[in-house]
PDB file of C-alpha atoms in Angstrom:
ATOM      1  CA  MET A  93     303.120 124.551 -17.217  1.00 65.00           C
ATOM      2  CA  LYS A  94     300.906 127.629 -17.206  1.00 93.00           C
ATOM      3  CA  TYR A  95     301.016 129.615 -13.988  1.00 98.00           C
ATOM      4  CA  GLU A  96     298.622 132.328 -12.844  1.00 98.00           C
ATOM      5  CA  PHE A  97     300.888 133.834 -10.184  1.00 98.00           C
ATOM      6  CA  THR A  98     304.669 134.001  -9.693  1.00 98.00           C
ATOM      7  CA  ILE A  99     306.362 134.773  -6.369  1.00 98.00           C
ATOM      8  CA  ILE A 100     309.792 136.409  -6.703  1.00 98.00           C
ATOM      9  CA  ILE A 101     312.135 136.167  -3.714  1.00 98.00           C
ATOM     10  CA  PRO A 102     315.479 138.025  -3.759  1.00 96.00           C
ATOM     11  CA  VAL A 103     318.049 136.214  -1.618  1.00 97.00           C
ATOM     12  CA  TYR A 104     321.321 137.545  -0.274  1.00 96.00           C
ATOM     13  CA  ASN A 105     323.131 135.524   2.409  1.00 96.00           C
ATOM     14  CA  GLU A 106     320.014 133.941   3.940  1.00 95.00           C
ATOM     15  CA  SER A 107     321.260 130.351   4.337  1.00 96.00           C
ATOM     16  CA  GLU A 108     319.852 130.143   7.871  1.00 94.00           C
ATOM     17  CA  SER A 109     316.333 130.971   6.648  1.00 95.00           C
ATOM     18  CA  LEU A 110     316.151 128.962   3.419  1.00 97.00           C
ATOM     19  CA  LYS A 111     315.102 125.584   4.860  1.00 96.00           C
ATOM     20  CA  ARG A 112     312.138 127.101   6.658  1.00 96.00           C
ATOM     21  CA  LEU A 113     311.376 129.267   3.613  1.00 97.00           C
ATOM     22  CA  GLU A 114     311.189 126.154   1.432  1.00 98.00           C
ATOM     23  CA  GLU A 115     308.832 124.463   3.903  1.00 97.00           C
ATOM     24  CA  MET A 116     306.504 127.467   4.041  1.00 97.00           C
ATOM     25  CA  LEU A 117     306.504 127.900   0.264  1.00 98.00           C
ATOM     26  CA  LEU A 118     305.581 124.243  -0.270  1.00 98.00           C
ATOM     27  CA  GLU A 119     302.772 124.553   2.280  1.00 98.00           C
ATOM     28  CA  TYR A 120     301.443 127.607   0.465  1.00 98.00           C
ATOM     29  CA  LEU A 121     301.745 126.139  -3.036  1.00 98.00           C
ATOM     30  CA  LYS A 122     299.454 123.279  -2.001  1.00 97.00           C
ATOM     31  CA  LYS A 123     296.612 125.609  -0.989  1.00 97.00           C
ATOM     32  CA  ALA A 124     297.178 128.755  -3.089  1.00 98.00           C
ATOM     33  CA  SER A 125     294.048 130.104  -4.771  1.00 97.00           C
ATOM     34  CA  LYS A 126     295.960 130.471  -8.064  1.00 98.00           C
ATOM     35  CA  LYS A 127     298.369 128.126  -9.821  1.00 98.00           C
ATOM     36  CA  THR A 128     301.627 129.487  -8.413  1.00 98.00           C
ATOM     37  CA  CYS A 129     305.343 129.147  -8.956  1.00 98.00           C
ATOM     38  CA  VAL A 130     308.356 130.669  -7.197  1.00 98.00           C
ATOM     39  CA  ILE A 131     311.538 132.242  -8.555  1.00 98.00           C
ATOM     40  CA  LEU A 132     314.416 132.442  -6.072  1.00 98.00           C
ATOM     41  CA  VAL A 133     316.880 135.107  -7.215  1.00 98.00           C
ATOM     42  CA  ASP A 134     320.287 134.729  -5.599  1.00 98.00           C
ATOM     43  CA  ASP A 135     321.992 138.126  -5.468  1.00 97.00           C
ATOM     44  CA  GLY A 136     325.588 136.882  -5.342  1.00 97.00           C
ATOM     45  CA  SER A 137     325.416 135.235  -1.908  1.00 97.00           C
ATOM     46  CA  THR A 138     328.655 134.141  -0.237  1.00 96.00           C
ATOM     47  CA  ASP A 139     327.318 132.081   2.690  1.00 96.00           C
ATOM     48  CA  GLY A 140     326.190 128.925   0.896  1.00 96.00           C
ATOM     49  CA  SER A 141     322.758 130.250  -0.080  1.00 97.00           C
ATOM     50  CA  THR A 142     323.560 129.764  -3.779  1.00 97.00           C
ATOM     51  CA  GLU A 143     324.079 126.023  -3.404  1.00 98.00           C
ATOM     52  CA  MET A 144     320.966 125.693  -1.238  1.00 98.00           C
ATOM     53  CA  ILE A 145     318.855 127.527  -3.830  1.00 98.00           C
ATOM     54  CA  ARG A 146     320.145 125.221  -6.553  1.00 98.00           C
ATOM     55  CA  GLU A 147     319.174 122.178  -4.462  1.00 98.00           C
ATOM     56  CA  ILE A 148     315.740 123.602  -3.570  1.00 98.00           C
ATOM     57  CA  SER A 149     314.846 124.347  -7.175  1.00 98.00           C
ATOM     58  CA  ASP A 150     316.168 120.970  -8.374  1.00 98.00           C
ATOM     59  CA  ARG A 151     313.899 119.019  -6.025  1.00 97.00           C
ATOM     60  CA  ASN A 152     310.731 121.125  -6.411  1.00 98.00           C
ATOM     61  CA  GLN A 153     309.070 121.396  -9.817  1.00 95.00           C
ATOM     62  CA  ASP A 154     307.340 124.722  -9.088  1.00 97.00           C
ATOM     63  CA  ILE A 155     310.409 126.484  -7.652  1.00 98.00           C
ATOM     64  CA  TYR A 156     312.876 128.018 -10.121  1.00 98.00           C
ATOM     65  CA  ARG A 157     316.133 129.910  -9.745  1.00 98.00           C
ATOM     66  CA  ILE A 158     318.135 132.817 -11.096  1.00 98.00           C
ATOM     67  CA  LEU A 159     321.735 133.010  -9.838  1.00 98.00           C
ATOM     68  CA  PHE A 160     323.660 136.262 -10.148  1.00 97.00           C
ATOM     69  CA  GLN A 161     327.391 136.094 -10.738  1.00 96.00           C
ATOM     70  CA  GLU A 162     327.944 138.863  -8.190  1.00 96.00           C
ATOM     71  CA  ASN A 163     325.983 141.054  -5.808  1.00 95.00           C
ATOM     72  CA  ALA A 164     323.922 143.581  -7.785  1.00 93.00           C
ATOM     73  CA  GLY A 165     321.340 144.701  -5.229  1.00 91.00           C
ATOM     74  CA  LYS A 166     317.709 143.941  -4.460  1.00 91.00           C
ATOM     75  CA  GLY A 167     316.419 146.174  -7.251  1.00 89.00           C
ATOM     76  CA  ALA A 168     318.378 144.172  -9.830  1.00 92.00           C
ATOM     77  CA  ALA A 169     317.148 140.885  -8.343  1.00 95.00           C
ATOM     78  CA  LEU A 170     313.548 142.040  -8.571  1.00 94.00           C
ATOM     79  CA  LYS A 171     313.959 143.285 -12.125  1.00 94.00           C
ATOM     80  CA  ALA A 172     315.455 139.950 -13.185  1.00 95.00           C
ATOM     81  CA  GLY A 173     312.483 138.203 -11.619  1.00 97.00           C
ATOM     82  CA  PHE A 174     310.030 140.536 -13.339  1.00 96.00           C
ATOM     83  CA  GLU A 175     311.609 139.844 -16.724  1.00 96.00           C
ATOM     84  CA  ALA A 176     311.543 136.069 -16.180  1.00 97.00           C
ATOM     85  CA  THR A 177     307.857 135.981 -15.188  1.00 98.00           C
ATOM     86  CA  THR A 178     305.310 134.627 -17.679  1.00 96.00           C
ATOM     87  CA  SER A 179     302.197 134.572 -15.455  1.00 98.00           C
ATOM     88  CA  PRO A 180     299.726 137.514 -15.576  1.00 98.00           C
ATOM     89  CA  LEU A 181     300.337 138.327 -11.900  1.00 98.00           C
ATOM     90  CA  LEU A 182     303.528 138.411  -9.871  1.00 98.00           C
ATOM     91  CA  GLY A 183     304.352 139.108  -6.273  1.00 97.00           C
ATOM     92  CA  TYR A 184     307.451 139.379  -4.178  1.00 95.00           C
ATOM     93  CA  MET A 185     308.536 138.864  -0.611  1.00 96.00           C
ATOM     94  CA  ASP A 186     311.809 138.769   1.293  1.00 94.00           C
ATOM     95  CA  ALA A 187     313.630 135.570   2.226  1.00 95.00           C
ATOM     96  CA  ASP A 188     313.881 136.513   5.908  1.00 92.00           C
ATOM     97  CA  LEU A 189     310.279 135.354   6.581  1.00 92.00           C
ATOM     98  CA  GLN A 190     309.242 138.565   8.286  1.00 90.00           C
ATOM     99  CA  THR A 191     306.368 138.250   5.839  1.00 93.00           C
ATOM    100  CA  HIS A 192     304.818 134.860   5.032  1.00 95.00           C
ATOM    101  CA  PRO A 193     303.741 133.470   1.654  1.00 97.00           C
ATOM    102  CA  GLU A 194     300.246 132.576   2.883  1.00 97.00           C
ATOM    103  CA  ASP A 195     299.559 136.301   3.308  1.00 96.00           C
ATOM    104  CA  PHE A 196     299.576 136.761  -0.462  1.00 98.00           C
ATOM    105  CA  GLU A 197     296.001 135.515  -0.242  1.00 98.00           C
ATOM    106  CA  ARG A 198     295.090 138.736   1.577  1.00 97.00           C
ATOM    107  CA  LEU A 199     296.297 140.685  -1.478  1.00 98.00           C
ATOM    108  CA  LEU A 200     295.213 138.458  -4.351  1.00 98.00           C
ATOM    109  CA  VAL A 201     291.507 139.016  -3.673  1.00 97.00           C
ATOM    110  CA  PHE A 202     291.980 142.625  -4.854  1.00 98.00           C
ATOM    111  CA  ALA A 203     294.238 141.900  -7.839  1.00 98.00           C
ATOM    112  CA  ASN A 204     291.498 142.088 -10.483  1.00 96.00           C
ATOM    113  CA  ASP A 205     290.675 145.676  -9.568  1.00 97.00           C
ATOM    114  CA  TYR A 206     294.139 147.120  -8.871  1.00 98.00           C
ATOM    115  CA  GLU A 207     297.420 147.085 -10.785  1.00 98.00           C
ATOM    116  CA  LEU A 208     299.291 146.949  -7.475  1.00 97.00           C
ATOM    117  CA  VAL A 209     298.135 145.521  -4.163  1.00 98.00           C
ATOM    118  CA  THR A 210     300.680 146.225  -1.453  1.00 96.00           C
ATOM    119  CA  GLY A 211     300.980 145.148   2.150  1.00 95.00           C
ATOM    120  CA  TRP A 212     300.898 147.562   5.064  1.00 92.00           C
ATOM    121  CA  ARG A 213     302.780 146.411   8.165  1.00 87.00           C
ATOM    122  CA  GLN A 214     300.784 148.320  10.753  1.00 81.00           C
ATOM    123  CA  VAL A 215     302.565 146.588  13.639  1.00 74.00           C
ATOM    124  CA  ARG A 216     306.301 146.211  12.999  1.00 65.00           C
ATOM    125  CA  GLU A 217     308.366 143.442  14.582  1.00 59.00           C
ATOM    126  CA  ASP A 218     311.749 145.130  14.134  1.00 55.00           C
ATOM    127  CA  THR A 219     314.552 146.561  16.242  1.00 55.00           C
ATOM    128  CA  GLY A 220     314.232 150.145  17.444  1.00 55.00           C
ATOM    129  CA  VAL A 221     316.886 151.415  15.020  1.00 52.00           C
ATOM    130  CA  LYS A 222     315.198 149.696  12.085  1.00 58.00           C
ATOM    131  CA  LYS A 223     311.782 151.075  13.041  1.00 56.00           C
ATOM    132  CA  ILE A 224     313.076 154.630  13.395  1.00 57.00           C
ATOM    133  CA  SER A 225     315.108 154.584  10.175  1.00 58.00           C
ATOM    134  CA  SER A 226     312.150 153.108   8.255  1.00 60.00           C
ATOM    135  CA  LEU A 227     309.793 155.707   9.712  1.00 62.00           C
ATOM    136  CA  VAL A 228     312.112 158.566   8.785  1.00 61.00           C
ATOM    137  CA  GLY A 229     312.754 157.075   5.356  1.00 62.00           C
ATOM    138  CA  ASN A 230     309.019 156.775   4.658  1.00 63.00           C
ATOM    139  CA  LYS A 231     308.438 160.368   5.769  1.00 64.00           C
ATOM    140  CA  VAL A 232     311.201 161.664   3.490  1.00 64.00           C
ATOM    141  CA  ARG A 233     309.939 159.636   0.527  1.00 63.00           C
ATOM    142  CA  GLY A 234     306.444 160.912   1.211  1.00 63.00           C
ATOM    143  CA  LEU A 235     307.636 164.529   0.973  1.00 65.00           C
ATOM    144  CA  PHE A 236     309.327 163.899  -2.369  1.00 62.00           C
ATOM    145  CA  ILE A 237     306.895 161.467  -3.945  1.00 67.00           C
ATOM    146  CA  ASN A 238     303.514 162.069  -2.281  1.00 67.00           C
ATOM    147  CA  ASP A 239     302.202 158.655  -3.335  1.00 71.00           C
ATOM    148  CA  GLY A 240     299.860 158.341  -0.339  1.00 75.00           C
ATOM    149  CA  ILE A 241     301.326 154.976   0.672  1.00 82.00           C
ATOM    150  CA  HIS A 242     301.882 154.299   4.376  1.00 82.00           C
ATOM    151  CA  ASP A 243     304.434 151.494   3.978  1.00 83.00           C
ATOM    152  CA  THR A 244     306.054 151.682   0.554  1.00 81.00           C
ATOM    153  CA  GLY A 245     308.874 149.360   1.637  1.00 80.00           C
ATOM    154  CA  CYS A 246     306.637 146.444   2.643  1.00 87.00           C
ATOM    155  CA  PRO A 247     308.107 143.385   0.888  1.00 87.00           C
ATOM    156  CA  LEU A 248     304.720 141.813   0.194  1.00 95.00           C
ATOM    157  CA  LYS A 249     303.194 143.002  -3.067  1.00 97.00           C
ATOM    158  CA  VAL A 250     301.074 141.698  -5.940  1.00 98.00           C
ATOM    159  CA  ILE A 251     301.547 143.424  -9.299  1.00 98.00           C
ATOM    160  CA  HIS A 252     300.134 142.925 -12.774  1.00 98.00           C
ATOM    161  CA  THR A 253     303.111 141.536 -14.680  1.00 98.00           C
ATOM    162  CA  GLN A 254     302.679 143.871 -17.650  1.00 96.00           C
ATOM    163  CA  ASN A 255     302.995 146.844 -15.276  1.00 95.00           C
ATOM    164  CA  ALA A 256     305.991 145.369 -13.463  1.00 96.00           C
ATOM    165  CA  LYS A 257     307.830 144.840 -16.743  1.00 95.00           C
ATOM    166  CA  GLN A 258     307.406 148.535 -17.591  1.00 92.00           C
ATOM    167  CA  ILE A 259     309.220 149.669 -14.436  1.00 89.00           C
ATOM    168  CA  PRO A 260     312.658 150.962 -15.491  1.00 82.00           C
ATOM    169  CA  MET A 261     315.760 149.419 -13.963  1.00 75.00           C
ATOM    170  CA  PHE A 262     317.479 151.542 -11.320  1.00 74.00           C
ATOM    171  CA  THR A 263     319.139 151.149  -7.934  1.00 74.00           C
ATOM    172  CA  GLY A 264     316.609 151.203  -5.102  1.00 74.00           C
ATOM    173  CA  LEU A 265     313.801 150.084  -7.409  1.00 73.00           C
ATOM    174  CA  GLN A 266     312.008 148.302  -4.538  1.00 79.00           C
ATOM    175  CA  ARG A 267     311.436 151.575  -2.667  1.00 79.00           C
ATOM    176  CA  PHE A 268     309.574 153.197  -5.547  1.00 82.00           C
ATOM    177  CA  ILE A 269     307.290 150.488  -6.925  1.00 89.00           C
ATOM    178  CA  PRO A 270     304.037 152.205  -5.812  1.00 89.00           C
ATOM    179  CA  ALA A 271     305.255 155.509  -7.272  1.00 86.00           C
ATOM    180  CA  MET A 272     306.213 153.824 -10.557  1.00 88.00           C
ATOM    181  CA  ILE A 273     302.791 152.171 -10.833  1.00 92.00           C
ATOM    182  CA  LEU A 274     301.171 155.564 -10.263  1.00 89.00           C
ATOM    183  CA  LEU A 275     303.267 156.988 -13.115  1.00 87.00           C
ATOM    184  CA  GLN A 276     301.646 154.331 -15.297  1.00 91.00           C
ATOM    185  CA  LYS A 277     298.209 155.582 -14.148  1.00 91.00           C
ATOM    186  CA  GLY A 278     297.789 152.322 -12.268  1.00 94.00           C
ATOM    187  CA  ARG A 279     295.467 151.818  -9.310  1.00 95.00           C
ATOM    188  CA  ILE A 280     296.873 150.887  -5.890  1.00 95.00           C
ATOM    189  CA  LYS A 281     295.328 149.172  -2.895  1.00 96.00           C
ATOM    190  CA  GLU A 282     296.983 148.938   0.535  1.00 96.00           C
ATOM    191  CA  VAL A 283     296.071 145.939   2.689  1.00 96.00           C
ATOM    192  CA  PRO A 284     297.121 145.390   6.334  1.00 94.00           C
ATOM    193  CA  VAL A 285     299.355 142.312   6.697  1.00 94.00           C
ATOM    194  CA  PRO A 286     301.070 140.647   9.663  1.00 91.00           C
ATOM    195  CA  HIS A 287     304.761 141.271  10.278  1.00 86.00           C
ATOM    196  CA  TYR A 288     306.887 138.681  12.035  1.00 85.00           C
ATOM    197  CA  PRO A 289     310.169 138.954  13.952  1.00 75.00           C
ATOM    198  CA  ARG A 290     313.277 137.693  12.191  1.00 68.00           C
ATOM    199  CA  SER A 291     313.987 134.223  13.568  1.00 67.00           C
ATOM    200  CA  ALA A 292     317.238 133.457  11.706  1.00 68.00           C
ATOM    201  CA  GLY A 293     320.002 135.213   9.842  1.00 53.00           C
ATOM    202  CA  VAL A 294     321.110 138.832  10.088  1.00 61.00           C
ATOM    203  CA  SER A 295     319.413 141.953   8.776  1.00 60.00           C
ATOM    204  CA  LYS A 296     321.189 143.596   5.826  1.00 55.00           C
ATOM    205  CA  TYR A 297     319.811 147.046   6.617  1.00 57.00           C
ATOM    206  CA  SER A 298     321.507 149.952   8.353  1.00 53.00           C
ATOM    207  CA  PHE A 299     320.837 153.660   8.810  1.00 53.00           C
ATOM    208  CA  LYS A 300     322.877 154.307   5.681  1.00 56.00           C
ATOM    209  CA  ASN A 301     320.860 152.092   3.342  1.00 53.00           C
ATOM    210  CA  ARG A 302     317.544 152.708   5.128  1.00 57.00           C
ATOM    211  CA  PHE A 303     317.764 156.491   5.092  1.00 55.00           C
ATOM    212  CA  LEU A 304     320.726 158.043   3.286  1.00 58.00           C
ATOM    213  CA  GLY A 305     320.485 155.820   0.205  1.00 61.00           C
ATOM    214  CA  PRO A 306     316.723 156.338  -0.224  1.00 62.00           C
ATOM    215  CA  LEU A 307     317.170 160.091   0.307  1.00 63.00           C
ATOM    216  CA  PHE A 308     319.562 160.349  -2.643  1.00 64.00           C
ATOM    217  CA  ASP A 309     317.321 158.038  -4.706  1.00 69.00           C
ATOM    218  CA  CYS A 310     314.422 160.430  -4.201  1.00 68.00           C
ATOM    219  CA  PHE A 311     316.224 163.104  -6.231  1.00 63.00           C
ATOM    220  CA  GLY A 312     316.620 160.592  -9.047  1.00 66.00           C
ATOM    221  CA  TYR A 313     312.928 159.744  -8.878  1.00 67.00           C
ATOM    222  CA  VAL A 314     311.932 163.413  -9.159  1.00 69.00           C
ATOM    223  CA  TRP A 315     313.938 163.637 -12.401  1.00 64.00           C
ATOM    224  CA  MET A 316     312.459 160.380 -13.661  1.00 69.00           C
ATOM    225  CA  LYS A 317     308.920 161.573 -12.936  1.00 69.00           C
ATOM    226  CA  LYS A 318     309.500 164.661 -15.111  1.00 71.00           C
ATOM    227  CA  THR A 319     310.908 162.627 -18.008  1.00 71.00           C
ATOM    228  CA  TYR A 320     308.893 159.396 -17.720  1.00 69.00           C
ATOM    229  CA  ILE A 321     307.308 158.249 -21.001  1.00 70.00           C
ATOM    230  CA  ASN A 322     303.905 156.627 -20.551  1.00 72.00           C
ATOM    231  CA  TYR A 323     301.706 155.492 -23.439  1.00 68.00           C
ATOM    232  CA  HIS A 324     299.013 152.951 -24.239  1.00 71.00           C
ATOM    233  CA  ILE A 325     298.649 151.543 -27.738  1.00 73.00           C
ATOM    234  CA  LYS A 326     295.113 151.685 -29.105  1.00 77.00           C
ATOM    235  CA  GLU A 327     295.769 149.583 -32.180  1.00 80.00           C
ATOM    236  CA  LYS A 328     298.695 148.212 -34.145  1.00 74.00           C
ATOM    237  CA  ASN A 329     299.307 146.214 -37.269  1.00 73.00           C
ATOM    238  CA  THR A 330     302.831 144.840 -37.192  1.00 77.00           C
ATOM    239  CA  LYS A 331     304.474 141.561 -38.060  1.00 63.00           C
TER     240      LYS A 331
END
């Protein structure tokens, strides 16, 4: 079946959210403006999420699965989803439902004109610690990267698949997607999207992985920016 849009959802220990996630995905698939499928990428869950993902994908023809043998991180889960995508456009969201699949429609209207359309959570429904660590993390990334993005970590994005597949694999990939699209000379559009409070499960984020990890990753990005190879083929004649 030929799809126009693929939604990638990394999952790590989100068993309490998966039933509602399935319901919301099925509601969206019925009314999506593009023929859409979903890839659930289980990142080595240990709470029963793996079995639930297998059951969800078995009973729904437009929902597929990738199951990691062990926890490899969100960046790895996204990269696996990127590589498995065959549609011209892909998007991703988190499994915690703090963003909703129906809000992809807010982004898709701009997808023809931009290589990346990214959400901007102007009003955050998070704990105080999470808000502060995200704010500080965004400020630090802004100093290093200067990509002009207000909310680079928003887990609601639409990307041209060919651009997503060119993003190199590295830890913390999800924090640098706008910057990596800019390295490809891609165009970016930020669109305000709703943000919802977590209603089930437990957040996986802490000050360490919200601030310290991204801080160290920024040094790696600076090196990558200096050495990044970017080219566009004008013509080729190969077998």
